[in-house]
Amino acid sequence: MSSSYPIDSEDLPTNTSAGEHFQDVVQRAFSRRGFLKSGIGLSAALFLGGLPAAQAKGVGGAAPQPSRLLGFTAIPLSTADAVQIAPGYTATVFAPWGTPLIAPASAWKADGSDDAAAQALQVGDNHDGIHFFAMDGRNNEGLLVVNHEYTTVEDGNYVWLFGADGTQPWTADKADKAMNAHGVSVIHVAANVDGKWSIQAGSRYNRRITASTAMQLSGPAASHDWLKTSADPSGTRVLGTFNNCGNGWTPWNTYLACEENFNTYFGTTSGQDTRNTAQKRYGLAAGSTEYRWEDFVERFDYAKEPNESNRFGWVVEIDPFDPASMPKKRTALGRIKHENAAFTLAVDRRAVVYMGDDQADDYIYKFVSEGHYREGSKTADLLDSGKLYVARFSDGPSADGRYAGRGEWILLDKQANPVLAADTNFSSQAEVLIHTRLAADAVGATKMDRPEWVSVNPKTGEVYVTLTNNTKRAAAGPANPREKNIYGQIVRWREAGGDAAAESFEWDIFVLAGNPVKYTDRADLRSGSANINVDNTFNSPDGLAFDPHGRLWIQTDGKYSNTGDYQGQGNNQMLCADPVSKEIRRFLVGPKQCEITGITFTPDIKAMFINIQHPGEGGDSHWPDGGASLPRSATLIITKDDGGIIGA
Ligand code: FEO
Ligand code: CA
Ligand code: CA
């Protein structure tokens, strides 16, 4: 959220009240018919064939009203090695991997032969989370901050980072280059009068943060023994951030980079599996890693530096407007495989951050700050103290029958939670935070289908989360209704009293992704919910963001075979949904074997920035340069040809 976004009232749906949605009506009907008692689960029942076709189209069988929120023409699936976008829009490639950023950066070498020093001055690899920080509210100039999640390794070989050489020979400089391809870029961008965006060369704001950048551990867990290493006896100074997946941002103009699969960077060359219970719970490899940094940098060998991995898995706050500032890992927000960090404010203006832990059967979390946000007030430590909660989803319905289920936020506090108070695995709150997953296990949180991005509807305060898939799910549950879930779903919830700091909520399923091309029997959960059809079918929702007008943008990171269970779904894509009518339309399709991720806008919503990540992974893309070129992750700048608002 940003207070600088203007609101265009003409662009709002006609009904923005908290009034009934179609689904609410249906839920009530199904409740009356006793579906809940049948054991089938309301959320599942909603989407099953028990819903007559006529009813599935709308209340009383009437066709749904066309969405006034979605103003573009949907596009078909694509399997081309190119970006496809709705008619009347243009997508321009911007700042691909290797783009010179900081003087004296050299031009990117198309054979992948740039060394570590060159990479340190260039844009990193595998773009993911992104945010545009407008300068003084301007629509044509700002700081574009981009995560570089990882660099692609397949079967133990770096596929593109070193060009045709791959991992062989494996050298210290290559390991260093890989570390420099990770992290975050801060890019000072501006558009000229023709709307053409460029990097402001020589700007003092241009910055690379890598796996070697000095940063601070702050908050309740800082200085704990488990965060101390031989290089840092204080437990407060750490080098680098990596596997920065999704992101968040605060109203005080800082960026939140989320450390996701940090575990995949820690292994050992010792031949001894000395991992403890927590290291296994977080998924550290028994032996060597595919990234192989541990071959040259001792801190990545857990047998040599057992605590180094505890210094990753955090949310990192970065001030892009102060290039000299040291990024801070905010331990109060817990240590998980952080996907993104969705910031909002409670009624009393405490800071609230929603977070998913992206692993099959892991959890959804919420942080509520102790202090209150006031515009212009001191915010430096707002994310350093507060309460951390984990979600438990129960069957419903809500008291008013409008939501399928209820839920509660379980406080992860060593003193206040009797379960944790009695648990000898945690001797302090710092240990609860460093071993957040184990604490959440102990209190009975609900295992989810891989929580990815969370986003808060700016119109209603409802919170949406993508649950991308969970092919390992053994037993269906209310918010995770499908065993061996290959398509994923989006769940939304309403906090009690409309207050983001509440300790209970009510939830329902916004869309159960599915494939009605393959599964034509709507009684089959695999065909998806009623708002899925042969024209908008997709799998594995991942990136998720509301724009300031309340359109819900959905990005996918799924299977792109376009065969079998995924027939008719094509390459990964971005869709847009109307949260009231629930209509979903396909807006953009990416090139081959990419993921679409990251989303941000200029304040006037006339330019949108998203990322194309890892085109060609496991395949044969040459996007964006074509020919026989190495594929490159890149940002896309999307504009409407008539200069209008994106999506309207
Ligand atoms: Fe980096 Fe869960 O996606
Ligand atoms: Ca993701
Ligand atoms: Ca994903």
XYZ file of C-alpha atoms and ligand atoms in Angstrom:
653
model
C 0.000 0.000 0.000
C 1.086 3.520 -0.599
C -0.591 6.671 0.498
C 0.586 8.335 -2.691
C -1.727 6.320 -4.970
C -4.608 8.415 -6.279
C -8.062 6.903 -6.445
C -10.086 7.237 -9.621
C -13.671 6.952 -8.484
C -14.928 6.319 -11.985
C -12.900 3.211 -12.094
C -14.463 1.639 -9.065
C -16.998 -1.133 -9.271
C -20.495 0.134 -8.719
C -20.748 -1.767 -5.486
C -17.756 -1.436 -3.229
C -19.652 -2.088 -0.015
C -19.125 -5.135 2.097
C -22.420 -6.417 0.723
C -23.087 -9.915 -0.401
C -21.135 -11.593 -3.135
C -22.689 -14.281 -5.278
C -20.608 -16.804 -3.498
C -21.975 -15.645 -0.169
C -25.487 -16.391 -1.307
C -24.482 -19.785 -2.554
C -22.659 -20.519 0.660
C -25.759 -19.815 2.663
C -27.770 -22.016 0.397
C -25.309 -24.827 0.723
C -25.194 -24.388 4.487
C -28.943 -24.769 4.646
C -28.768 -27.905 2.583
C -26.428 -29.450 5.083
C -23.374 -29.808 2.886
C -21.190 -29.117 5.849
C -22.668 -31.997 7.724
C -22.009 -34.267 4.764
C -18.306 -34.018 5.444
C -17.629 -32.687 1.984
C -16.590 -29.248 3.271
C -18.290 -26.069 2.202
C -15.435 -24.651 0.219
C -15.219 -27.808 -1.803
C -18.971 -28.131 -2.110
C -19.125 -24.661 -3.596
C -17.238 -25.757 -6.619
C -18.550 -29.232 -7.093
C -20.990 -30.420 -9.661
C -23.752 -30.069 -7.105
C -23.875 -26.541 -8.346
C -26.247 -26.567 -11.336
C -24.793 -25.006 -14.450
C -27.373 -22.250 -14.524
C -26.707 -21.406 -10.908
C -22.989 -21.464 -11.495
C -23.400 -18.582 -13.904
C -24.960 -16.294 -11.351
C -27.714 -15.735 -8.869
C -30.984 -17.125 -10.145
C -29.259 -18.470 -13.242
C -28.675 -15.029 -14.716
C -25.374 -14.397 -16.443
C -22.938 -12.440 -14.257
C -22.803 -8.712 -14.855
C -19.814 -7.805 -17.009
C -17.070 -6.506 -14.787
C -16.725 -2.741 -14.901
C -13.362 -3.152 -13.269
C -11.796 -5.175 -16.095
C -11.624 -3.147 -19.265
C -9.349 -5.226 -21.477
C -9.959 -8.024 -23.943
C -8.825 -11.441 -22.746
C -6.195 -13.266 -24.793
C -5.830 -16.972 -25.599
C -3.119 -19.265 -24.280
C 0.249 -19.188 -25.996
C 3.189 -21.540 -26.297
C 5.310 -19.094 -28.307
C 8.718 -17.897 -27.175
C 7.392 -14.363 -26.886
C 5.305 -12.151 -24.650
C 1.644 -11.948 -25.655
C -0.451 -9.139 -24.214
C -4.021 -7.873 -24.402
C -4.829 -5.749 -27.477
C -4.016 -2.080 -27.024
C -1.111 -2.703 -24.658
C 2.648 -2.774 -25.131
C 5.211 -4.686 -23.079
C 8.801 -3.419 -23.288
C 11.818 -5.408 -22.073
C 13.819 -3.519 -19.443
C 16.963 -4.152 -17.413
C 17.601 -7.805 -18.249
C 20.242 -9.781 -16.358
C 23.686 -8.261 -16.991
C 22.536 -4.717 -17.799
C 25.257 -2.229 -16.734
C 24.070 -0.414 -13.594
C 26.949 1.090 -11.646
C 29.930 2.882 -13.208
C 32.317 1.612 -14.506
C 30.123 -1.356 -15.441
C 31.021 -3.099 -18.668
C 28.531 -4.117 -21.343
C 27.058 -7.573 -20.744
C 28.976 -10.286 -22.582
C 26.492 -12.342 -24.541
C 28.575 -15.514 -24.184
C 28.192 -15.383 -20.390
C 31.901 -14.773 -19.824
C 31.582 -11.743 -17.524
C 33.524 -12.300 -14.318
C 32.507 -11.699 -10.706
C 33.705 -8.103 -10.687
C 31.671 -7.317 -13.805
C 28.550 -8.958 -12.390
C 28.810 -6.891 -9.213
C 28.169 -3.728 -11.281
C 25.450 -5.223 -13.467
C 21.796 -6.115 -12.876
C 21.468 -9.552 -11.240
C 19.770 -12.708 -12.435
C 16.270 -14.206 -12.102
C 14.232 -11.093 -11.350
C 11.416 -11.636 -8.862
C 9.834 -9.191 -6.386
C 9.799 -5.550 -7.551
C 8.636 -2.154 -6.355
C 8.542 1.313 -7.879
C 9.253 4.060 -5.354
C 8.103 7.270 -6.997
C 10.364 10.269 -6.516
C 8.302 13.028 -4.938
C 5.136 11.328 -6.166
C 6.177 11.594 -9.793
C 4.880 9.152 -12.396
C 7.903 9.441 -14.647
C 10.788 9.007 -12.212
C 11.562 6.715 -9.327
C 13.653 3.983 -7.823
C 12.839 0.564 -9.184
C 13.950 -2.067 -6.672
C 14.209 -5.635 -7.963
C 14.943 -8.963 -6.284
C 17.283 -11.406 -8.007
C 16.046 -14.648 -6.573
C 18.600 -17.168 -7.767
C 20.541 -18.295 -10.800
C 19.481 -21.363 -12.673
C 21.247 -24.644 -11.984
C 20.014 -27.841 -13.578
C 21.398 -31.258 -12.721
C 24.324 -29.683 -10.907
C 25.214 -27.357 -13.774
C 24.858 -23.564 -13.941
C 22.963 -23.381 -17.211
C 23.455 -19.772 -18.389
C 25.401 -17.774 -15.826
C 28.747 -18.837 -17.293
C 27.521 -19.442 -20.835
C 28.446 -22.682 -22.525
C 31.094 -23.451 -19.897
C 28.504 -24.090 -17.230
C 29.911 -25.083 -13.874
C 33.070 -26.618 -15.341
C 35.705 -25.713 -14.412
C 34.388 -24.674 -10.989
C 36.406 -21.715 -9.720
C 36.347 -19.246 -6.827
C 35.579 -16.419 -9.253
C 32.553 -18.306 -10.581
C 31.260 -18.834 -7.057
C 31.750 -15.121 -6.457
C 29.973 -14.244 -9.684
C 27.035 -16.425 -8.676
C 26.899 -14.621 -5.310
C 26.952 -11.273 -7.124
C 24.129 -12.345 -9.446
C 21.920 -12.758 -6.351
C 20.444 -10.094 -4.100
C 18.730 -6.853 -5.034
C 19.139 -4.032 -7.565
C 18.137 -0.457 -6.863
C 17.673 1.196 -10.255
C 17.042 4.910 -10.717
C 14.649 5.072 -13.668
C 12.953 7.866 -15.555
C 10.700 8.171 -18.585
C 11.177 10.786 -21.285
C 8.380 12.781 -22.893
C 7.707 9.889 -25.257
C 7.209 7.540 -22.314
C 10.453 5.656 -22.957
C 12.027 4.482 -19.698
C 15.755 4.343 -19.106
C 18.261 3.813 -16.317
C 19.654 7.083 -14.965
C 23.347 6.343 -15.484
C 25.599 7.764 -12.812
C 22.801 8.249 -10.285
C 23.948 7.890 -6.684
C 20.882 5.711 -6.032
C 21.922 2.919 -8.394
C 23.020 0.103 -6.133
C 23.618 -3.605 -6.010
C 23.054 -5.618 -2.858
C 24.484 -9.108 -3.165
C 25.183 -12.262 -1.171
C 28.260 -10.444 0.189
C 26.805 -7.057 1.206
C 27.184 -6.174 4.895
C 23.888 -6.036 6.768
C 22.567 -5.984 10.276
C 20.556 -8.513 12.264
C 18.076 -6.528 14.328
C 15.145 -7.217 16.619
C 14.583 -9.741 19.426
C 16.774 -12.544 18.039
C 19.826 -10.384 17.282
C 22.863 -11.279 19.401
C 21.457 -14.675 20.344
C 24.085 -17.411 20.526
C 22.473 -19.240 17.615
C 23.254 -16.245 15.371
C 26.936 -16.028 16.310
C 29.669 -17.265 13.991
C 33.442 -17.237 14.025
C 33.372 -14.180 11.754
C 30.704 -12.440 13.834
C 30.899 -13.132 17.587
C 28.298 -10.383 18.129
C 25.513 -12.174 16.273
C 24.466 -8.863 14.704
C 26.490 -8.540 11.495
C 25.856 -10.750 8.501
C 27.053 -10.795 4.936
C 24.447 -10.772 2.242
C 20.963 -11.774 1.325
C 19.951 -14.360 -1.272
C 17.021 -16.225 -2.697
C 15.051 -13.008 -2.438
C 11.718 -14.111 -3.770
C 8.740 -11.817 -3.326
C 8.796 -8.481 -1.580
C 6.886 -5.878 0.313
C 7.157 -2.176 0.968
C 6.272 0.183 3.742
C 4.546 3.579 3.720
C 7.823 5.046 4.990
C 9.359 4.125 1.628
C 11.452 1.108 2.494
C 11.626 -2.146 0.575
C 11.170 -5.562 2.139
C 13.216 -8.298 0.438
C 12.157 -11.782 1.503
C 14.647 -14.621 1.891
C 12.967 -17.777 0.607
C 14.877 -20.979 -0.179
C 18.006 -20.026 1.791
C 18.437 -23.654 2.796
C 19.599 -24.633 -0.689
C 22.837 -22.646 -0.211
C 24.044 -24.574 2.829
C 25.704 -27.958 2.576
C 28.931 -29.599 3.554
C 32.030 -30.938 1.910
C 32.915 -32.827 5.107
C 31.162 -36.043 4.158
C 29.506 -35.947 7.595
C 25.787 -35.295 7.998
C 25.834 -33.276 11.209
C 22.488 -31.501 10.668
C 20.341 -30.999 13.740
C 16.540 -31.316 13.868
C 15.963 -27.662 13.013
C 18.373 -27.724 10.068
C 16.438 -30.688 8.696
C 13.096 -28.960 9.311
C 14.391 -26.017 7.262
C 15.587 -28.367 4.526
C 19.385 -28.030 4.516
C 21.027 -30.564 2.216
C 22.823 -33.503 3.778
C 25.779 -33.217 1.408
C 26.872 -30.679 -1.177
C 24.593 -28.066 -2.735
C 23.940 -27.400 -6.407
C 25.236 -23.826 -6.017
C 28.505 -25.152 -4.566
C 29.447 -21.910 -2.774
C 30.556 -24.054 0.175
C 33.490 -25.262 -1.940
C 35.129 -21.834 -1.650
C 33.313 -19.934 1.096
C 33.460 -21.698 4.439
C 30.412 -20.057 5.954
C 28.206 -22.001 3.548
C 29.489 -25.315 4.961
C 27.268 -26.104 7.942
C 29.829 -28.480 9.391
C 32.294 -25.583 9.614
C 29.846 -22.776 10.485
C 26.713 -24.424 11.923
C 25.008 -21.115 12.799
C 25.479 -19.302 9.487
C 22.212 -20.660 8.049
C 20.336 -19.213 11.050
C 21.266 -15.784 9.715
C 19.102 -16.327 6.617
C 15.378 -16.874 6.187
C 14.460 -13.352 7.319
C 12.708 -10.299 5.929
C 15.304 -7.667 4.997
C 14.366 -3.983 5.170
C 16.220 -1.774 2.682
C 16.052 2.026 2.387
C 16.528 2.671 -1.336
C 16.660 6.435 -0.820
C 19.736 6.152 1.416
C 22.390 4.328 -0.616
C 24.766 4.276 2.359
C 22.245 2.649 4.698
C 22.841 -0.879 5.907
C 19.993 -3.343 5.175
C 18.396 -4.793 8.302
C 17.167 -8.340 8.810
C 14.061 -7.936 10.952
C 14.048 -10.986 13.214
C 10.729 -10.047 14.845
C 9.014 -11.219 11.640
C 10.232 -14.770 12.108
C 12.488 -17.112 10.204
C 10.764 -19.085 7.479
C 11.074 -19.476 3.717
C 9.606 -16.028 3.193
C 7.675 -15.589 -0.041
C 6.553 -11.963 0.239
C 5.613 -9.473 2.944
C 2.267 -7.711 2.536
C 2.155 -4.555 4.616
C -0.998 -2.939 5.912
C -2.095 -0.948 8.931
C -4.309 -2.015 11.820
C -7.210 0.204 12.850
C -4.972 1.778 15.503
C -2.215 2.119 12.885
C 0.084 -0.568 14.178
C 2.105 -2.055 11.303
C 0.830 -5.444 10.100
C 2.780 -7.715 7.773
C 1.301 -10.881 6.240
C 3.743 -13.587 5.185
C 3.623 -17.032 3.584
C 6.138 -19.819 4.104
C 6.430 -21.463 0.690
C 6.784 -25.129 1.334
C 4.258 -27.903 0.982
C 2.345 -28.095 4.283
C 3.857 -24.932 5.736
C 2.056 -21.964 7.183
C 0.753 -18.419 6.900
C 1.997 -15.811 9.399
C 1.151 -12.318 10.554
C 3.291 -9.764 12.367
C 1.673 -6.929 14.344
C 4.022 -4.207 15.542
C 4.125 -2.892 19.064
C 4.464 0.703 17.913
C 2.087 2.722 15.766
C 2.761 4.266 12.391
C 2.234 7.975 12.083
C 3.179 9.695 8.870
C 6.505 11.416 9.315
C 7.121 9.773 12.682
C 10.073 7.612 13.647
C 9.740 4.307 11.843
C 13.279 2.959 12.032
C 12.435 0.264 14.564
C 8.747 -0.321 13.921
C 9.451 -3.806 12.555
C 11.749 -4.717 15.457
C 9.171 -5.431 18.120
C 5.688 -6.860 18.026
C 3.668 -10.040 17.985
C 4.126 -12.897 15.536
C 1.109 -15.102 14.793
C 0.505 -18.234 12.720
C -2.832 -19.109 11.105
C -5.172 -21.951 11.953
C -8.041 -22.498 9.494
C -11.205 -24.243 10.653
C -14.351 -25.329 8.906
C -17.215 -22.881 9.082
C -19.351 -21.234 8.260
C -18.885 -17.782 9.725
C -21.522 -16.528 12.161
C -23.247 -14.552 9.403
C -22.955 -17.407 6.923
C -21.004 -15.250 4.495
C -17.694 -17.090 4.689
C -16.983 -20.775 4.371
C -14.780 -21.040 7.394
C -13.313 -19.418 10.454
C -9.760 -19.085 11.592
C -7.620 -17.853 14.402
C -4.219 -16.293 14.729
C -2.121 -18.242 17.211
C 0.395 -16.112 19.068
C 3.970 -17.385 18.835
C 5.141 -15.982 22.129
C 7.326 -17.845 24.604
C 5.657 -16.292 27.639
C 2.081 -15.727 26.539
C 1.425 -19.008 24.720
C 1.178 -21.838 27.309
C 2.230 -24.457 24.745
C 5.476 -22.614 24.012
C 5.961 -21.662 27.668
C 6.029 -25.370 28.499
C 8.107 -26.383 25.474
C 11.746 -26.954 26.466
C 12.848 -26.703 22.818
C 12.589 -22.935 23.192
C 14.305 -21.210 26.088
C 13.495 -17.677 24.920
C 11.487 -15.673 22.403
C 14.662 -15.348 20.326
C 14.656 -19.130 19.903
C 10.966 -19.098 18.945
C 11.849 -16.586 16.213
C 14.947 -18.395 14.927
C 13.020 -21.689 14.865
C 9.697 -20.203 13.826
C 8.657 -23.278 11.873
C 9.163 -25.558 14.857
C 7.200 -23.229 17.120
C 4.360 -23.165 14.595
C 4.440 -26.970 14.438
C 4.118 -27.105 18.224
C 1.021 -24.893 18.408
C -0.994 -26.694 15.726
C -1.006 -24.279 12.790
C -2.816 -25.360 9.607
C -0.682 -26.980 6.938
C -1.260 -25.155 3.668
C -0.729 -25.880 -0.027
C 2.504 -23.885 -0.383
C 1.642 -20.294 0.574
C 3.109 -17.846 -1.938
C 2.147 -14.160 -2.237
C -0.256 -12.355 0.043
C -2.021 -9.118 -0.935
C -4.513 -6.889 0.851
C -7.542 -5.560 -1.031
C -7.256 -1.775 -0.692
C -11.044 -1.425 -0.942
C -12.148 -3.936 1.661
C -9.131 -4.932 3.748
C -9.725 -8.558 2.791
C -6.487 -10.503 2.504
C -5.783 -12.866 -0.392
C -3.110 -15.566 -0.588
C -2.012 -17.823 -3.426
C -1.612 -21.477 -2.476
C 0.325 -22.533 -5.508
C -0.092 -26.326 -5.409
C 0.774 -29.233 -3.173
C 1.238 -32.465 -5.012
C 2.161 -34.037 -1.688
C -1.068 -33.201 0.081
C -2.323 -36.477 1.492
C -5.659 -35.446 2.959
C -7.966 -32.632 1.909
C -8.912 -29.998 4.470
C -11.259 -27.039 4.434
C -8.955 -24.368 2.982
C -6.914 -26.954 1.086
C -9.725 -29.010 -0.436
C -7.829 -31.144 -2.910
C -5.548 -34.123 -2.417
C -2.445 -34.154 -4.640
C -3.298 -30.559 -5.524
C -1.700 -29.882 -8.909
C -3.472 -26.609 -9.795
C -3.578 -24.528 -6.600
C -6.127 -22.044 -5.233
C -6.479 -18.527 -3.906
C -7.914 -18.186 -0.408
C -9.114 -14.899 1.069
C -10.014 -13.885 4.574
C -11.668 -11.046 6.441
C -10.198 -10.077 9.782
C -12.611 -9.828 12.710
C -14.009 -6.325 12.985
C -12.180 -5.389 9.794
C -9.031 -4.905 11.884
C -5.765 -6.307 10.531
C -4.583 -6.736 14.138
C -7.507 -9.030 15.015
C -6.884 -12.491 16.433
C -9.581 -14.254 14.417
C -10.856 -14.196 10.843
C -13.318 -15.682 8.414
C -12.237 -17.129 5.094
C -13.398 -18.583 1.815
C -11.881 -19.781 -1.441
C -11.767 -17.076 -4.124
C -10.779 -19.415 -6.935
C -9.907 -23.060 -7.101
C -7.673 -23.270 -10.180
C -8.408 -26.162 -12.466
C -8.566 -27.337 -16.009
C -12.024 -27.635 -17.611
C -10.298 -28.406 -20.921
C -9.023 -31.657 -19.474
C -11.665 -32.321 -16.835
C -15.043 -31.542 -18.284
C -17.033 -33.004 -15.416
C -17.565 -30.075 -13.074
C -18.149 -32.495 -10.241
C -14.417 -33.117 -10.431
C -12.457 -30.699 -8.245
C -9.781 -30.724 -10.927
C -12.074 -28.777 -13.260
C -11.807 -25.779 -10.907
C -14.305 -23.396 -9.357
C -17.167 -21.755 -11.220
C -15.029 -18.764 -12.201
C -12.632 -21.014 -14.114
C -13.445 -21.734 -17.754
C -11.738 -22.984 -20.897
C -10.645 -19.422 -21.724
C -8.945 -18.496 -18.452
C -7.648 -21.837 -17.185
C -4.302 -21.675 -15.380
C -2.321 -23.547 -12.768
C -0.025 -22.659 -9.877
C -0.973 -19.095 -8.931
C 2.048 -17.434 -7.303
C 2.580 -13.674 -7.689
C -0.460 -11.763 -6.480
C -1.166 -8.069 -6.078
C -4.056 -5.677 -5.928
C -3.648 -2.452 -7.807
C -4.867 0.713 -6.061
C -8.236 0.478 -7.841
C -8.846 -3.012 -6.482
C -8.082 -5.173 -9.488
C -6.474 -8.433 -8.450
C -3.525 -9.417 -10.632
C -2.609 -13.113 -10.603
C 0.726 -14.435 -11.904
C 1.540 -18.079 -12.450
C 4.582 -20.248 -11.847
C 3.325 -23.561 -13.065
C 3.655 -26.386 -15.476
C 3.889 -25.211 -19.064
C 3.825 -28.479 -20.965
C 0.368 -27.672 -22.391
C -0.263 -31.409 -22.338
C -1.962 -33.895 -20.040
C -3.293 -32.262 -16.885
C -1.996 -28.909 -18.207
C -3.490 -29.171 -21.696
C -4.936 -25.821 -22.735
C -2.970 -23.799 -20.188
C 0.067 -22.857 -22.301
C 2.998 -20.856 -20.993
C 2.891 -19.099 -17.641
C 0.666 -16.063 -17.598
C -0.786 -13.091 -15.798
C -4.516 -12.742 -15.292
C -6.682 -10.121 -13.695
C -9.680 -10.706 -11.457
C -12.578 -8.621 -10.258
C -12.802 -9.459 -6.556
C -16.535 -8.707 -6.464
C -17.851 -10.481 -9.569
C -14.966 -12.988 -9.351
C -14.506 -12.842 -13.118
C -10.949 -13.688 -14.201
C -9.418 -12.713 -17.557
C -6.057 -13.578 -19.077
C -4.024 -10.392 -19.703
C -0.546 -11.588 -20.650
C 1.320 -14.789 -21.493
C 5.069 -15.123 -21.060
C 7.731 -16.713 -23.248
C 8.649 -20.371 -23.022
C 9.453 -21.974 -19.665
C 9.365 -18.702 -17.756
C 7.596 -17.698 -14.590
C 5.716 -14.413 -14.362
C 6.421 -12.703 -11.045
C 6.684 -9.360 -9.292
C 4.328 -6.469 -9.824
C 4.318 -2.739 -9.212
C 2.914 0.426 -10.736
C 3.610 4.092 -11.132
C 1.284 6.121 -8.871
C -1.069 6.886 -11.779
C -1.233 3.151 -12.714
C -0.291 4.046 -16.283
C 2.906 2.013 -16.194
C 3.141 -1.461 -14.705
C 6.397 -3.287 -14.026
C 6.487 -7.090 -13.845
C 9.236 -9.661 -14.230
C 9.868 -12.529 -16.599
C 11.951 -14.994 -14.614
C 14.033 -17.903 -15.873
C 12.787 -18.199 -19.472
C 14.051 -21.503 -20.862
C 14.438 -23.292 -17.537
C 14.357 -26.976 -18.392
C 13.633 -26.025 -22.004
C 14.767 -24.057 -25.007
C 13.822 -20.379 -24.777
C 16.018 -17.668 -26.278
C 13.920 -14.790 -24.960
C 14.323 -11.837 -25.162
C 17.242 -11.550 -27.584
C 16.219 -14.409 -29.918
C 18.381 -16.420 -32.278
C 20.781 -18.670 -30.386
C 21.193 -16.201 -27.502
C 21.224 -17.084 -23.831
C 17.775 -16.529 -22.338
C 17.695 -13.706 -19.787
C 15.361 -12.786 -16.997
C 14.100 -9.237 -17.384
C 11.576 -6.661 -16.274
C 8.652 -5.821 -18.543
C 7.258 -2.302 -18.580
C 3.608 -2.430 -19.585
C 1.772 0.591 -20.911
C -1.558 1.158 -22.570
C -1.222 2.494 -26.097
C -3.790 5.231 -25.457
C -1.953 6.278 -22.301
C -4.707 4.998 -20.039
C -4.812 3.111 -16.772
C -3.562 -0.461 -16.912
C -6.396 -2.975 -16.823
C -9.179 -0.404 -17.008
Fe 10.213 -17.885 -4.957
Fe 7.738 -19.475 -3.638
O 8.499 -18.556 -4.983
Ca 7.019 -17.186 -6.059
Ca 6.288 -20.667 -7.205
